[in-house]
Amino acid sequence: MELTLEKVTHRYGDMPVLQDIDLRIPTGEILCIVGPSGCGKSTLLRLIGGLERPDEGRVLQDGAPPPGCLNPLTYVFQDFALLPWRSVGGNVTLVLEDHRLDGDERAAIIDDVLARTNLSAFRNALPRQLSGGMKQRVAIARALAVNPAVMLLDEPLSALDAQTRELLMEDLVGLWARQPFTAVYVTHNLAEAVRLGHRVAVLSRRPGRLREMLEIDMPLDERGVGDARLDSVQQHLWHLMKDEAMAADQELLDV
Amino acid sequence: MSETHIRPVPFRGGGFRPVAKRGVGLIVFVTLLALIEWGTRTGWISNLTLPQPSDVAMTLVDLARSGMLWTHLAPSLSRLAVGAVLGVSAGIGVGILIGLFSHVRAGLIPLVAALFPIPKIALLPLFVIWFGIDEASKYALIALGTFTPTVVATYGAVDNVDRTLIRMGQSFGLSWLSIVRKIVLPGALPGILSGMRVSIAIGIILLVAAEMLGAEFGIGAYILQAGALYDLERLFAGVVILSALGVLTSWVIGRLETRLLRWRT
């Protein structure tokens, strides 16, 4: 299943946040979206997944979701969005309960996703007992459980410290290597973008327009910390964004 | 730098953080009682002002021995139970509807705001006409009294449920009913329970008011009789029973909270 955005424009009140965005999200690739703060990255992601309606333009899905897919467009949120009253296992079960699955199927899915995210030992723990990194792993496990056609990740690592971020990036690369998935990954962290993105879309500051689309032609599992080629890509991205970010920083927020 | 200039950095943190101190409440309580006992015995407090705590205790013991305690307590408890269950459950129901549906909210919040400040005791004569002099009017009074604070607490609790959790539920395609049952209700539970503390305390106040009008038995009737005879020991014995009832209900809700809200820190 492929997603296409056609001339998507969105406003909050009179203020345009996104302007004429054309984007194609091909299957099996991770598309990173970067941009200065307030450029509408997260809004764009909400539009892609149908949590908001664009004022103009369309978000189209081409082709049927793969068989066994329970929720084609699935989010991973920055603040994890775990139910604090449910255990790790319970949080994953939540998204399966509305689907007709027999007990064995459900148990198999839960076992599988918990194993893939190294959470099997924490099945009965409550969210408050987990570190931020573990919470985000639970959220990723929950997203994997519905076997999404496209994963929509909204700054998934931004609430975590640098070391945990590094570990989770490796986890995500490992997950993709074992079973490639389609993802849109929104972040303001350029290092994340060059590590995880097959392509990187750069948005300008508000109103967000697509400034550049970069292709990083290097397998995910070969990208490491301090790789010279990645560093130069990151430098390039920073040059693209620096002035915009400075201007965005000095804007008066009048919302 | 000379030796005399070396000193530890003064500690400036600390305080402003409530710490559980066991037994302090009991000490305050016992000291106060001992002071009154001593005052009334020495005549420093006249026995027209306050009864002797030991006499009140004896009155309570007598009341329990004669079996009259239960005769008064049983109807009071059943009135409180029936009235509060009716009021609180209706209140939770309406509060949830207000929290979920904008039309219900627009229609009912002004009505609840209008009902809330009415002293329900003032409506008692009206309730007697509507529901008769016996139990029904007492149930109605307690139910109405517990209803309004429960509604306000419940819709506030529903409003405070983390919107990102609801958005998450929608993004996973959960049905409306699932979102309400599995996300909104558990999320609102802490607020609903703390609202119940207030509601039930109001229920106890109204119970006594209702029993002061046309009840043969009941703690309120007992207090009214004692007051009419200026029998301070019995009056205070009644008041002690009410306090105990308040402490008991608050403890029960506390237990409920620890059981149902174990997921909180």
XYZ file of C-alpha atoms in Angstrom:
520
model
C 0.000 0.000 0.000
C 1.308 3.390 -0.976
C 0.312 6.809 0.306
C 0.330 9.958 -1.806
C -0.234 13.532 -0.713
C -1.569 15.950 -3.317
C -1.276 19.692 -2.753
C -2.054 19.403 0.934
C -2.668 22.785 2.565
C -3.755 23.266 6.153
C -4.534 26.263 8.329
C -5.257 26.827 11.963
C -7.688 29.711 11.870
C -6.140 32.232 9.507
C -2.623 30.971 9.979
C -1.408 28.635 7.276
C 0.709 25.829 8.734
C 1.239 23.696 5.646
C 1.308 24.846 2.032
C 1.029 22.704 -1.105
C 2.716 19.567 0.128
C 3.169 16.861 -2.493
C 4.631 13.672 -1.130
C 4.819 10.022 -2.027
C 5.355 7.368 0.610
C 6.515 4.205 -1.123
C 6.244 0.765 0.401
C 9.046 -0.658 2.489
C 10.879 2.603 3.066
C 11.294 4.949 5.991
C 10.605 8.558 5.062
C 11.884 11.075 7.578
C 10.352 14.518 7.787
C 12.505 17.208 9.355
C 11.989 20.909 9.777
C 12.359 23.754 12.250
C 10.036 23.834 15.230
C 6.518 24.928 14.427
C 6.758 24.052 10.740
C 3.787 21.723 10.895
C 5.615 18.376 10.872
C 3.323 16.821 13.434
C 0.263 18.320 11.780
C 1.375 16.752 8.525
C 1.600 13.375 10.246
C -1.877 13.761 11.723
C -3.178 14.555 8.232
C -1.473 11.501 6.762
C -3.061 9.190 9.321
C -6.519 10.736 9.174
C -6.540 12.266 12.647
C -7.106 15.625 11.013
C -8.659 16.705 7.719
C -6.630 18.863 5.313
C -8.249 22.174 4.332
C -7.156 21.692 0.750
C -5.631 18.842 -1.182
C -5.944 15.121 -0.553
C -4.205 12.231 1.117
C -4.674 9.153 -1.036
C -4.024 5.528 -0.368
C -3.212 3.336 -3.310
C -3.751 -0.377 -3.103
C -5.151 -2.564 -0.360
C -3.390 -3.015 2.958
C -1.528 -6.330 3.204
C -3.476 -9.344 4.457
C -3.493 -9.664 8.236
C -3.266 -5.920 8.670
C -5.604 -4.806 11.462
C -4.950 -1.064 11.384
C -3.313 0.201 8.181
C -2.153 3.590 9.489
C -0.696 3.218 12.961
C 0.895 5.876 15.137
C 3.720 5.848 17.628
C 3.415 8.968 19.773
C 6.095 11.108 21.359
C 4.577 10.797 24.832
C 4.008 7.026 24.430
C 0.216 7.237 25.109
C 0.138 4.077 27.200
C -2.827 3.409 29.467
C -1.323 3.700 32.956
C -3.897 1.272 34.411
C -2.966 -1.525 32.056
C 0.114 -3.716 32.156
C 2.512 -3.972 29.228
C 0.607 -6.993 27.939
C -2.721 -5.236 28.551
C -1.650 -2.202 26.569
C -0.819 -4.385 23.592
C -4.040 -6.400 23.977
C -6.077 -3.177 23.956
C -5.588 -2.646 20.231
C -6.523 -6.265 19.439
C -9.698 -6.435 21.534
C -11.909 -4.777 18.934
C -10.898 -7.297 16.269
C -12.343 -10.739 15.799
C -9.410 -12.905 16.769
C -9.566 -16.108 18.700
C -7.642 -16.399 21.934
C -4.752 -18.353 20.456
C -4.214 -15.897 17.599
C -4.248 -12.989 19.995
C -1.803 -14.669 22.370
C 0.494 -15.508 19.449
C 0.537 -11.896 18.236
C 1.280 -10.579 21.719
C 4.049 -13.131 22.314
C 5.559 -12.272 18.948
C 5.618 -8.489 19.309
C 6.823 -8.607 22.913
C 9.632 -10.922 21.849
C 10.564 -8.666 18.914
C 10.845 -5.659 21.226
C 12.582 -7.614 24.028
C 9.708 -7.049 26.416
C 8.676 -10.627 27.162
C 9.963 -10.405 30.728
C 7.994 -7.214 31.402
C 4.597 -8.442 30.322
C 2.940 -7.836 33.693
C 4.707 -4.582 34.586
C 2.726 -1.349 34.799
C 3.854 1.664 32.717
C 4.862 3.630 35.821
C 7.431 0.948 36.614
C 9.141 1.359 33.236
C 11.790 3.784 32.036
C 11.004 6.097 29.138
C 12.836 3.861 26.693
C 10.894 0.805 27.820
C 7.617 2.712 27.549
C 8.393 3.628 23.961
C 9.273 -0.014 23.252
C 5.822 -0.961 24.534
C 4.275 1.635 22.226
C 6.276 0.206 19.315
C 5.197 -3.329 20.244
C 1.592 -2.133 20.338
C 1.989 -0.599 16.879
C 3.549 -3.777 15.497
C 0.711 -5.880 16.938
C -1.804 -4.501 14.444
C 0.580 -5.246 11.586
C 0.349 -1.761 10.064
C 0.771 -0.972 6.384
C 2.372 2.366 7.316
C 3.808 3.296 10.697
C 3.527 6.963 11.561
C 6.109 7.927 14.151
C 5.708 11.353 15.716
C 9.030 12.334 17.311
C 9.144 8.914 18.977
C 12.544 9.417 20.590
C 12.302 13.090 21.535
C 11.218 12.441 25.117
C 14.194 10.157 25.756
C 17.762 10.822 26.819
C 20.617 10.537 24.327
C 21.765 7.042 25.310
C 18.281 5.569 25.278
C 17.696 7.251 21.942
C 20.768 5.522 20.530
C 19.579 2.134 21.823
C 16.099 2.574 20.412
C 17.454 3.676 17.047
C 19.385 0.414 16.895
C 16.191 -1.434 17.859
C 14.262 0.249 15.069
C 16.997 -0.538 12.528
C 16.985 -4.158 13.744
C 13.205 -4.392 13.432
C 13.301 -2.972 9.923
C 16.161 -5.264 8.872
C 14.292 -8.373 9.982
C 11.000 -7.319 8.476
C 10.988 -4.130 6.381
C 8.072 -1.841 7.143
C 6.837 1.416 5.660
C 7.150 4.381 7.956
C 6.879 8.130 8.118
C 9.187 9.366 10.817
C 8.797 12.945 11.998
C 11.675 14.400 13.974
C 13.564 17.601 14.627
C 16.705 15.591 15.315
C 18.843 15.475 12.174
C 21.004 12.620 13.486
C 17.897 10.444 13.790
C 16.816 11.425 10.300
C 20.093 10.417 8.657
C 20.311 7.173 10.636
C 16.789 5.957 9.955
C 15.611 7.614 6.766
C 15.835 6.113 3.322
C 14.659 9.509 2.245
C 14.561 12.760 4.173
C 11.999 15.462 3.428
C 12.979 18.935 4.601
C 10.174 21.349 5.406
C 10.582 25.108 5.529
C 9.409 27.127 8.502
C 5.781 28.089 8.823
C 3.895 27.798 6.571
C 5.627 24.485 5.946
C 6.517 23.761 2.332
C 8.551 20.900 0.993
C 12.004 22.409 0.499
C 14.056 19.445 -0.484
C 13.888 15.678 -0.716
C 17.133 13.896 0.032
C 17.840 10.301 -0.745
C 20.349 8.518 1.460
C 21.604 5.609 -0.547
C 23.100 3.460 2.180
C 21.639 0.383 3.899
C 20.245 1.158 7.359
C 22.282 -1.468 9.160
C 25.547 -0.084 7.786
C 24.925 3.350 9.214
C 26.722 3.874 12.495
C 27.589 6.657 14.869
C 30.257 8.960 13.439
C 30.034 7.700 9.851
C 31.694 10.324 7.637
C 29.164 10.099 4.811
C 26.234 10.424 7.155
C 27.910 13.347 8.845
C 28.201 15.203 5.573
C 24.520 14.545 4.831
C 23.652 15.830 8.280
C 25.816 18.920 7.662
C 23.994 19.520 4.425
C 20.624 19.211 6.178
C 21.743 21.618 8.874
C 22.818 24.191 6.266
C 19.415 23.887 4.647
C 17.679 24.443 7.927
C 19.929 26.758 9.893
C 18.562 30.097 8.710
C 15.014 28.851 8.867
C 15.512 27.517 12.360
C 17.004 30.822 13.479
C 14.134 32.768 11.975
C 11.619 30.366 13.503
C 13.285 30.753 16.875
C 12.915 34.521 16.784
C 9.316 34.545 15.674
C 6.778 35.845 18.154
C 4.304 33.148 18.918
C 0.937 34.655 18.329
C -1.468 31.785 18.468
C 42.227 30.954 52.434
C 42.558 30.457 56.164
C 41.108 27.571 58.166
C 38.452 29.741 59.793
C 36.797 30.495 56.468
C 36.034 26.870 55.757
C 32.546 25.913 56.824
C 29.843 23.707 55.404
C 27.412 25.225 52.913
C 24.230 25.978 54.870
C 21.294 23.693 54.073
C 18.402 25.639 52.609
C 16.187 22.955 51.145
C 13.648 20.934 53.065
C 10.122 21.669 54.198
C 7.101 22.286 51.969
C 6.635 18.567 51.578
C 3.939 16.844 53.646
C 5.277 13.705 55.289
C 3.036 11.067 56.850
C 3.300 11.327 60.632
C 1.569 8.457 62.325
C -0.230 8.999 65.593
C -0.039 12.791 65.633
C -3.726 13.055 64.805
C -4.531 10.682 67.638
C -2.372 12.654 70.082
C -4.156 15.917 69.198
C -7.516 14.205 69.594
C -6.677 12.574 72.938
C -5.090 15.754 74.324
C -8.150 17.775 73.407
C -10.456 15.246 75.087
C -8.238 15.087 78.178
C -8.267 18.874 78.378
C -12.067 19.007 78.200
C -12.359 16.192 80.741
C -10.048 18.024 83.115
C -11.832 21.328 82.522
C -15.303 19.961 83.136
C -14.181 18.046 86.238
C -12.546 21.037 87.864
C -15.475 23.248 86.898
C -13.277 25.458 84.744
C -15.665 24.584 81.911
C -19.272 24.733 83.128
C -21.282 21.601 82.411
C -23.802 23.749 80.567
C -21.146 24.510 77.974
C -19.759 21.055 77.326
C -20.552 17.625 78.688
C -17.858 15.528 80.320
C -16.276 13.280 77.675
C -16.407 10.333 80.065
C -20.154 10.854 80.542
C -20.631 10.931 76.785
C -18.681 7.677 76.558
C -20.886 6.134 79.282
C -23.999 7.270 77.413
C -22.671 5.581 74.282
C -21.964 2.370 76.184
C -25.455 2.420 77.697
C -26.941 3.059 74.294
C -25.092 0.078 72.877
C -26.015 -2.163 75.846
C -29.708 -1.327 75.699
C -29.769 -2.150 72.014
C -31.066 1.312 71.183
C -27.877 2.116 69.311
C -28.792 -0.355 66.606
C -32.429 0.751 66.651
C -31.279 4.245 65.742
C -28.338 3.332 63.575
C -30.018 0.755 61.319
C -32.648 3.089 59.783
C -30.020 5.844 59.419
C -27.605 3.562 57.618
C -30.246 2.218 55.283
C -31.463 5.763 54.481
C -27.918 6.881 53.771
C -27.187 3.780 51.702
C -30.327 3.978 49.564
C -30.179 7.744 49.122
C -26.452 7.888 48.382
C -26.539 4.931 45.971
C -29.391 6.576 44.043
C -27.780 10.015 44.035
C -24.216 8.937 43.335
C -25.096 6.494 40.555
C -27.400 8.982 38.852
C -24.730 11.634 39.324
C -22.005 9.507 37.761
C -24.301 8.639 34.861
C -25.296 12.235 34.149
C -21.723 13.450 34.702
C -20.413 11.006 32.105
C -23.093 12.036 29.620
C -22.173 15.696 30.158
C -18.510 14.811 29.672
C -19.164 12.913 26.442
C -21.907 14.813 24.620
C -21.728 18.514 23.856
C -25.517 18.847 23.647
C -26.052 17.276 27.035
C -23.299 19.500 28.402
C -24.854 22.664 26.996
C -28.270 21.657 28.286
C -27.479 20.347 31.733
C -24.532 22.301 33.123
C -26.640 25.437 33.742
C -29.309 23.284 35.378
C -26.781 21.596 37.658
C -25.245 24.962 38.482
C -28.707 26.191 39.430
C -29.422 23.136 41.580
C -26.066 22.952 43.329
C -26.288 25.999 45.618
C -29.883 25.385 46.731
C -29.793 24.288 50.370
C -31.523 20.958 49.943
C -32.771 21.124 53.532
C -34.986 24.011 52.463
C -36.695 21.665 50.025
C -37.547 19.090 52.671
C -41.148 20.289 53.189
C -41.627 20.104 49.436
C -40.251 16.564 49.366
C -42.636 15.601 52.162
C -45.520 16.740 49.968
C -44.135 14.985 46.886
C -42.954 11.741 48.427
C -44.833 11.498 51.734
C -43.598 11.775 55.283
C -41.868 8.383 55.449
C -38.739 6.950 53.898
C -39.193 8.076 50.282
C -38.819 11.787 51.056
C -35.642 11.076 53.043
C -34.186 9.018 50.199
C -35.048 11.799 47.764
C -33.381 14.464 49.893
C -30.158 12.492 50.301
C -30.198 11.460 46.648
C -30.564 15.039 45.427
C -27.912 16.239 47.855
C -25.346 13.696 46.684
C -26.357 13.983 43.035
C -25.133 17.513 42.257
C -21.591 17.286 43.681
C -21.186 13.894 42.019
C -22.226 15.308 38.632
C -19.766 18.182 38.929
C -16.907 15.923 40.043
C -17.658 13.350 37.335
C -17.793 15.646 34.332
C -14.687 17.405 35.598
C -12.964 14.034 35.814
C -14.082 13.076 32.296
C -12.841 16.437 30.975
C -9.471 15.795 32.573
C -8.887 12.436 30.914
C -5.673 12.679 28.912
C -6.729 13.609 25.357
C -3.627 11.963 23.890
C -4.911 8.621 25.191
C -8.247 9.165 23.473
C -6.456 10.215 20.271
C -4.393 7.039 20.577
C -7.572 4.950 20.862
C -8.990 6.597 17.746
C -5.751 6.114 15.827
C -5.930 2.384 16.490
C -9.504 2.270 15.236
C -11.058 1.433 18.604
C -14.840 1.667 18.637
C -16.514 4.575 20.415
C -17.775 2.258 23.123
C -14.313 0.773 23.647
C -12.799 4.223 24.010
C -15.403 5.178 26.603
C -15.164 1.904 28.512
C -11.437 1.305 28.386
C -9.976 4.814 28.281
C -12.453 7.463 29.466
C -13.981 5.632 32.431
C -10.770 4.307 34.024
C -9.148 7.675 33.404
C -11.994 9.480 35.160
C -12.139 7.085 38.098
C -9.713 8.956 40.399
C -11.730 12.156 40.050
C -15.029 10.335 40.519
C -13.824 8.661 43.718
C -12.532 11.877 45.229
C -15.857 13.503 44.357
C -17.604 10.679 46.210
C -15.862 11.655 49.436
C -17.528 15.058 49.298
C -20.874 13.667 48.165
C -21.143 11.169 50.976
C -20.197 13.715 53.624
C -23.004 15.899 52.273
C -25.234 12.815 52.373
C -24.576 12.388 56.106
C -25.401 16.040 56.783
C -28.678 15.709 54.895
C -29.482 12.414 56.588
C -29.565 14.150 59.959
C -31.590 17.029 58.565
C -34.144 14.622 57.108
C -34.413 12.659 60.325
C -35.035 15.774 62.339
C -38.306 16.054 60.502
C -40.663 13.204 61.085
C -38.597 10.204 62.030
C -39.143 8.061 65.092
C -35.764 6.375 64.962
C -32.465 7.415 63.451
C -29.390 9.274 64.638
C -30.924 12.589 63.608
C -34.104 11.888 65.600
C -31.986 10.834 68.568
C -29.995 14.083 68.445
C -33.174 16.149 68.059
C -34.780 14.537 71.124
C -31.619 15.056 73.166
C -31.409 18.672 72.054
C -35.039 19.338 72.959
C -34.370 18.063 76.485
C -31.020 19.838 76.616
C -29.426 16.478 77.330
C -25.890 17.338 76.293
C -24.455 13.864 76.921
C -26.884 12.231 74.534
C -26.551 15.061 72.022
C -22.808 14.619 71.932
C -23.139 10.835 71.839
C -25.175 11.301 68.650
C -22.602 13.664 67.216
C -19.811 11.168 67.953
C -21.743 8.488 66.068
C -22.048 10.810 63.071
C -18.327 11.609 63.118
C -17.564 7.916 63.300
C -19.850 7.376 60.312
C -17.962 10.059 58.408
C -14.591 8.566 59.252
C -15.848 5.112 58.299
C -17.164 6.139 54.861
C -13.999 8.083 54.148
C -11.955 5.024 55.110
C -14.041 2.790 52.843
C -13.456 5.157 49.907
C -9.758 5.247 50.777
C -9.686 1.439 50.564
C -11.520 1.564 47.249
C -8.948 4.034 45.940
C -5.975 1.911 46.930
C -7.617 -1.146 45.363
C -8.856 0.398 42.125
C -6.108 2.940 41.552
C -3.122 0.722 42.197
C -1.696 1.867 38.848
C -1.098 5.348 40.203
C 2.228 6.186 41.768
